[in-house]
Coordinates of C-alpha atoms and ligand atoms in Angstrom, one line a residue:
M1 CA 0.0 0.0 0.0
K2 CA 1.6 3.3 -1.1
R3 CA 0.3 6.7 -0.1
S4 CA 1.5 10.2 -0.7
N5 CA 2.9 12.2 2.1
P6 CA 0.1 12.6 4.8
I7 CA 1.0 16.2 5.4
R8 CA 0.3 16.8 1.7
Q9 CA -3.1 15.2 2.2
L10 CA -3.9 17.6 5.0
Q11 CA -2.9 20.5 2.7
K12 CA -5.4 19.2 0.1
N13 CA -8.1 19.2 2.7
L14 CA -7.3 22.8 3.7
E15 CA -7.6 23.9 0.1
E16 CA -10.9 22.0 -0.4
L17 CA -12.4 23.5 2.7
K18 CA -11.0 26.9 2.2
L19 CA -9.0 26.8 5.4
D20 CA -5.6 28.4 5.9
A21 CA -4.1 26.1 8.5
I22 CA -4.8 23.1 10.8
L23 CA -3.3 22.8 14.3
I24 CA -2.4 19.2 15.2
S25 CA -2.2 18.7 18.9
H26 CA -2.9 15.0 19.4
R27 CA 0.4 13.2 20.2
P28 CA -0.2 10.0 18.1
N29 CA -1.2 12.2 15.2
I30 CA 2.0 14.3 15.6
F31 CA 4.1 11.1 15.8
Y32 CA 2.3 9.8 12.6
L33 CA 3.0 13.0 10.7
T34 CA 6.5 13.8 11.8
G35 CA 8.0 10.8 13.7
F36 CA 8.4 12.8 16.9
T37 CA 8.2 10.6 20.0
G38 CA 8.4 13.2 22.7
S39 CA 5.5 14.3 24.9
S40 CA 5.1 18.0 24.1
A41 CA 4.6 19.3 20.6
A42 CA 2.2 20.9 18.2
L43 CA 2.2 20.9 14.4
L44 CA 0.8 23.7 12.3
V45 CA 0.1 22.7 8.7
F46 CA -0.4 25.6 6.2
R47 CA -1.4 25.1 2.6
H48 CA 2.2 25.2 1.4
S49 CA 4.3 24.6 4.5
A50 CA 4.3 23.2 8.0
V51 CA 5.8 24.3 11.3
F52 CA 6.6 22.0 14.2
L53 CA 6.6 23.4 17.7
T54 CA 8.1 22.0 20.8
D55 CA 9.5 23.1 24.1
G56 CA 13.1 23.5 25.3
R57 CA 13.4 19.9 26.6
Y58 CA 12.8 18.5 23.1
T59 CA 14.5 20.8 20.6
E60 CA 17.5 18.4 20.3
Q61 CA 15.3 15.3 20.0
A62 CA 13.1 17.0 17.5
A63 CA 16.1 17.9 15.4
R64 CA 16.9 14.2 15.2
E65 CA 13.4 12.8 14.6
V66 CA 11.5 15.4 12.6
K67 CA 12.5 15.6 9.0
D68 CA 11.2 17.9 6.2
V69 CA 9.3 20.2 8.7
R70 CA 10.6 23.5 10.1
I71 CA 11.2 23.2 13.9
R72 CA 10.5 26.1 16.2
W73 CA 11.2 26.4 19.9
A74 CA 8.0 27.5 21.7
R75 CA 9.5 29.6 24.5
D76 CA 6.2 30.9 25.8
G77 CA 4.1 27.7 25.6
L78 CA 2.8 25.7 22.6
M79 CA -0.6 27.4 22.2
P80 CA 0.6 31.1 22.3
E81 CA 3.5 30.2 20.0
A82 CA 1.1 28.4 17.6
A83 CA -1.2 31.4 17.6
S84 CA 1.7 33.7 16.9
V85 CA 3.0 31.6 14.0
A86 CA -0.5 31.3 12.6
S87 CA -1.0 35.1 12.8
K88 CA 2.4 35.7 11.1
H89 CA 1.4 33.5 8.3
G90 CA -1.8 35.6 7.9
A91 CA -4.0 32.6 8.6
R92 CA -7.6 33.7 8.9
R93 CA -9.4 30.4 9.2
V94 CA -7.5 28.0 11.5
A95 CA -8.8 24.4 12.0
F96 CA -8.0 22.6 15.2
E97 CA -8.6 19.0 16.4
S98 CA -11.7 19.5 18.5
R99 CA -11.6 16.1 20.0
H100 CA -8.0 16.5 21.2
I101 CA -7.8 19.9 22.8
T102 CA -8.6 20.9 26.3
H103 CA -10.9 23.8 27.0
D104 CA -7.9 25.6 28.5
M105 CA -5.9 25.2 25.3
Y106 CA -8.8 26.4 23.3
L107 CA -9.2 29.5 25.4
W108 CA -5.4 30.2 25.1
L109 CA -5.7 30.0 21.4
R110 CA -8.8 32.1 21.2
R111 CA -7.2 34.8 23.3
A112 CA -3.9 34.7 21.4
L113 CA -5.5 34.9 18.0
R114 CA -7.9 37.6 19.2
S115 CA -10.4 38.6 16.5
K116 CA -7.9 38.2 13.7
S117 CA -8.6 34.5 12.9
Q118 CA -11.6 32.2 13.1
L119 CA -11.1 28.8 14.8
V120 CA -12.8 25.9 13.0
P121 CA -13.3 22.6 14.8
C122 CA -12.2 19.5 12.8
I123 CA -12.6 15.8 13.5
D124 CA -10.5 12.8 12.5
W125 CA -8.6 14.3 9.6
V126 CA -5.4 12.5 10.6
E127 CA -7.2 9.5 12.0
E128 CA -8.8 8.9 8.6
L129 CA -5.3 8.9 7.0
R130 CA -4.0 6.6 9.7
A131 CA -6.7 4.0 9.2
V132 CA -5.1 2.8 5.9
K133 CA -1.6 1.5 6.5
T134 CA 1.5 1.5 4.2
S135 CA 3.4 -1.8 3.9
E136 CA 6.1 -0.3 6.2
E137 CA 3.4 0.3 8.9
V138 CA 2.0 -3.3 8.5
A139 CA 5.6 -4.6 8.9
K140 CA 5.9 -2.6 12.1
I141 CA 2.6 -4.0 13.5
R142 CA 3.7 -7.5 12.6
A143 CA 7.0 -7.1 14.3
S144 CA 5.3 -5.8 17.4
L145 CA 2.9 -8.7 17.3
R146 CA 5.7 -11.2 16.9
T147 CA 7.3 -10.1 20.2
V148 CA 3.9 -10.8 21.9
M149 CA 3.4 -14.2 20.3
A150 CA 6.9 -15.3 21.2
A151 CA 6.5 -14.2 24.8
F152 CA 3.1 -16.0 25.0
E153 CA 4.5 -19.3 23.7
E154 CA 7.5 -19.1 26.0
T155 CA 5.3 -18.3 29.0
L156 CA 2.8 -21.2 28.6
P157 CA 5.2 -23.8 30.2
V158 CA 5.3 -21.6 33.3
V159 CA 1.5 -21.7 33.8
R160 CA 0.5 -24.1 36.6
P161 CA -2.1 -24.0 39.4
G162 CA -0.9 -21.7 42.2
I163 CA 0.9 -19.1 40.1
R164 CA -0.4 -15.6 40.4
E165 CA -1.8 -13.7 37.4
R166 CA 0.6 -10.9 38.1
D167 CA 3.6 -13.2 38.0
L168 CA 2.5 -14.3 34.6
S169 CA 2.1 -10.7 33.4
A170 CA 5.6 -9.9 34.7
E171 CA 7.0 -12.9 32.9
L172 CA 5.2 -11.9 29.7
E173 CA 6.3 -8.3 29.8
Y174 CA 9.9 -9.3 30.4
R175 CA 9.9 -11.7 27.5
M176 CA 8.2 -9.2 25.2
K177 CA 11.0 -6.8 25.9
R178 CA 13.6 -9.4 25.4
H179 CA 12.1 -10.0 22.0
G180 CA 12.5 -6.3 21.2
A181 CA 9.3 -4.6 22.4
Q182 CA 9.7 -1.0 23.7
K183 CA 6.9 -1.4 26.2
V184 CA 3.5 -2.8 26.7
S185 CA 0.7 -1.1 24.8
F186 CA -1.8 -1.5 27.7
D187 CA -1.9 -3.0 31.2
L188 CA -1.6 -6.7 30.3
I189 CA -4.8 -8.8 30.9
V190 CA -4.2 -12.1 32.6
A191 CA -7.6 -13.2 33.9
S192 CA -8.2 -16.6 35.5
G193 CA -11.3 -18.5 36.6
P194 CA -14.2 -16.2 37.3
R195 CA -12.1 -13.2 36.5
S196 CA -11.9 -14.4 32.9
A197 CA -15.5 -13.3 32.6
L198 CA -14.2 -9.7 32.9
P199 CA -13.4 -8.5 29.4
H200 CA -10.8 -6.2 30.9
G201 CA -9.4 -8.3 33.8
I202 CA -6.0 -6.7 34.3
A203 CA -3.6 -9.1 36.0
S204 CA -4.3 -9.3 39.7
E205 CA -3.0 -11.1 42.8
R206 CA -5.3 -14.0 42.1
R207 CA -3.6 -17.4 41.9
V208 CA -4.5 -19.7 39.0
R209 CA -6.5 -22.8 40.0
R210 CA -7.1 -26.1 38.3
N211 CA -10.0 -26.5 36.0
E212 CA -10.6 -23.0 34.9
F213 CA -10.2 -20.7 31.9
L214 CA -7.2 -18.3 31.7
V215 CA -7.4 -15.4 29.3
F216 CA -4.3 -13.6 28.1
D217 CA -4.9 -10.3 26.3
L218 CA -1.5 -8.8 25.5
G219 CA 0.0 -6.0 23.4
A220 CA 3.4 -4.4 22.8
I221 CA 4.7 -1.3 21.2
L222 CA 7.6 -1.6 18.8
R223 CA 8.9 1.3 16.7
G224 CA 5.8 3.3 17.7
Y225 CA 3.3 0.7 16.5
S226 CA 1.0 -1.4 18.7
S227 CA -0.1 -5.0 18.7
D228 CA -3.1 -6.6 20.4
F229 CA -3.4 -10.4 20.9
T230 CA -5.8 -12.6 22.9
R231 CA -5.7 -16.3 23.6
T232 CA -7.8 -18.3 26.1
V233 CA -6.3 -21.5 27.5
Y234 CA -7.7 -24.0 30.0
V235 CA -5.8 -25.2 33.1
G236 CA -6.9 -28.8 33.7
R237 CA -9.7 -30.8 31.9
P238 CA -12.4 -28.6 30.4
S239 CA -16.0 -29.6 30.9
A240 CA -18.3 -30.0 27.9
R241 CA -19.7 -26.5 28.5
A242 CA -16.2 -25.0 28.5
R243 CA -15.4 -26.7 25.3
E244 CA -18.7 -25.6 23.7
I245 CA -18.1 -22.0 24.7
Y246 CA -14.5 -22.1 23.3
K247 CA -15.7 -23.7 20.0
T248 CA -18.4 -21.1 19.6
V249 CA -16.0 -18.2 20.0
A250 CA -13.5 -19.8 17.6
E251 CA -16.3 -20.3 15.0
S252 CA -17.6 -16.8 15.5
Q253 CA -14.1 -15.4 14.9
A254 CA -13.6 -17.6 11.8
S255 CA -16.9 -16.5 10.4
A256 CA -16.0 -12.8 10.8
I257 CA -12.5 -13.2 9.3
A258 CA -14.0 -15.1 6.3
G259 CA -16.2 -12.1 5.6
I260 CA -13.5 -9.4 5.6
G261 CA -12.5 -7.6 2.5
A262 CA -12.4 -4.1 0.9
G263 CA -15.9 -2.7 0.4
V264 CA -17.5 -4.7 3.2
P265 CA -19.3 -2.7 5.9
A266 CA -17.6 -3.0 9.2
A267 CA -21.0 -3.6 10.8
Q268 CA -21.4 -6.7 8.6
I269 CA -18.2 -8.2 10.1
D270 CA -19.6 -7.6 13.5
Y271 CA -22.9 -9.3 12.5
L272 CA -21.0 -12.3 11.2
A273 CA -19.3 -12.7 14.5
R274 CA -22.3 -12.0 16.6
N275 CA -24.7 -14.2 14.7
V276 CA -22.7 -17.4 15.5
I277 CA -22.7 -16.5 19.2
E278 CA -26.4 -15.6 19.2
R279 CA -27.4 -18.8 17.5
K280 CA -25.8 -20.8 20.3
G281 CA -27.7 -18.7 22.8
Y282 CA -24.9 -16.6 24.2
G283 CA -25.8 -13.4 22.5
R284 CA -26.2 -11.5 25.8
N285 CA -22.8 -12.7 26.9
F286 CA -20.9 -11.0 24.0
V287 CA -20.7 -7.6 25.6
H288 CA -18.4 -5.6 23.3
S289 CA -17.6 -4.8 19.7
T290 CA -16.0 -7.4 17.4
G291 CA -12.9 -5.4 16.7
H292 CA -11.0 -2.2 16.1
G293 CA -8.3 -0.6 13.9
I294 CA -4.8 -0.8 15.3
G295 CA -1.6 1.1 14.5
V296 CA 0.0 4.1 16.3
E297 CA -2.7 3.6 18.9
V298 CA -4.1 0.3 20.2
H299 CA -7.6 1.4 19.4
E300 CA -8.1 3.5 16.3
A301 CA -10.4 3.7 13.2
P302 CA -12.3 1.7 12.0
L303 CA -14.5 0.4 14.8
I304 CA -15.9 -3.0 14.0
G305 CA -19.2 -2.9 15.9
T306 CA -22.9 -3.1 15.6
R307 CA -23.4 0.6 15.0
S308 CA -20.2 1.1 12.9
T309 CA -20.8 3.1 9.7
A310 CA -17.3 2.4 8.2
I311 CA -16.8 0.5 5.0
L312 CA -13.6 -1.6 5.1
R313 CA -10.7 -0.4 2.8
A314 CA -7.7 -2.4 1.6
G315 CA -4.7 -1.7 3.8
Q316 CA -6.7 -1.2 7.0
V317 CA -5.4 -3.3 9.9
I318 CA -8.1 -4.5 12.3
T319 CA -8.5 -6.9 15.2
V320 CA -11.2 -9.6 15.3
E321 CA -12.0 -10.5 18.9
P322 CA -15.3 -12.0 19.7
G323 CA -15.9 -13.3 23.3
I324 CA -18.4 -14.9 25.6
Y325 CA -18.4 -13.9 29.2
I326 CA -20.4 -15.8 31.8
P327 CA -20.4 -14.3 35.3
H328 CA -19.1 -16.6 38.1
F329 CA -18.2 -19.2 35.4
G330 CA -15.6 -17.7 33.2
G331 CA -15.0 -16.2 29.7
V332 CA -13.3 -16.9 26.4
R333 CA -11.9 -14.4 23.9
I334 CA -9.8 -15.0 20.9
E335 CA -8.2 -12.0 19.1
D336 CA -6.2 -11.8 15.9
I337 CA -5.0 -8.9 13.8
V338 CA -5.7 -9.0 10.1
V339 CA -4.9 -6.8 7.1
V340 CA -7.8 -6.0 4.9
G341 CA -7.1 -6.9 1.2
D342 CA -8.9 -6.1 -2.0
R343 CA -10.3 -9.5 -1.6
G344 CA -10.2 -11.3 1.7
C345 CA -7.7 -10.5 4.3
H346 CA -4.3 -11.5 5.6
N347 CA -4.0 -12.8 9.2
L348 CA -0.9 -11.5 11.0
T349 CA -1.5 -13.7 14.1
E350 CA 0.3 -17.0 13.7
T351 CA -0.4 -18.5 17.1
T352 CA -2.8 -21.5 17.0
R353 CA -6.5 -20.8 17.6
E354 CA -7.0 -24.5 18.8
F355 CA -8.1 -24.9 22.4
I356 CA -4.9 -25.1 24.4
T357 CA -5.2 -27.2 27.6
L358 CA -2.4 -27.2 30.2
Ligands
ZN401 ZN1 -6.8 -7.2 23.1
ZN402 ZN1 -8.3 -5.4 20.9

């Protein structure tokens, strides 16, 4: 998947909407557009140029990371500096990321621009671009995912009754990092027994027991890109009910993955997953969306859910993660990452989807 420079895309949007500039303030968007990994920056994109602003702590880092964009040291704060640069460029209509700016920042801008310019709220300009990945981005997501899959496979032999969830999460994080991950992309979920019925059961003090489910939902960040991976294993001998639940989730996921391709509504993928679970009578136990886009952030566009209006496009990278959660009994979730193709999709998750019993 090749794409022209994303800053150039924003400049086309500016021209089409007769805007003079857009102020990018959301960190993941700034990273995506410039490669800057620090915590304090803003990017002003004009129709024919762009200015990157950061504070004194980051000027040297910015010089190394940010290419092809002029860098400016914002001595008096990012927003006042952004306003002053916009004014100097004679920008009259300035767009801003209304979902990613605090009320305080907005007031700062308003005051600094005074009546000279109009502020225009914009939503998802960069998120829209981010949703479709280049082949380099797919390679980074795959590399990030591989650290997680390797850590998972190496950690399975350590699982035994009596071990604490938190010991397992520490083991996993250590191994992910040994395989090259920079950090975890979220608090690792290691949820055993009744806690496996919590879709977000962050690893706790609980000790794993015999004859229960154990859900691992893991993610790493590598070269700025996230991964997300879930497998559910069973410690002991699963009951017929446990097997049926696992099989249903696996079939639900397979049904959704088989339906993925460019031009397919995201809501239809959610339906394909949900329908399998509903037909087995567990509809009320599938309490979340089927998946989400992944890239610079763990959760990004497109959402794969009941109310999603997105149409899948080739090059999008999404998760497929149906689950069944039964309070006081346990839960099962299986999550893979796939790349949407012109026809079908390519699954990046190589770990088996068979029911693993330990
Ligand atoms: Zn996950
Ligand atoms: Zn996920």
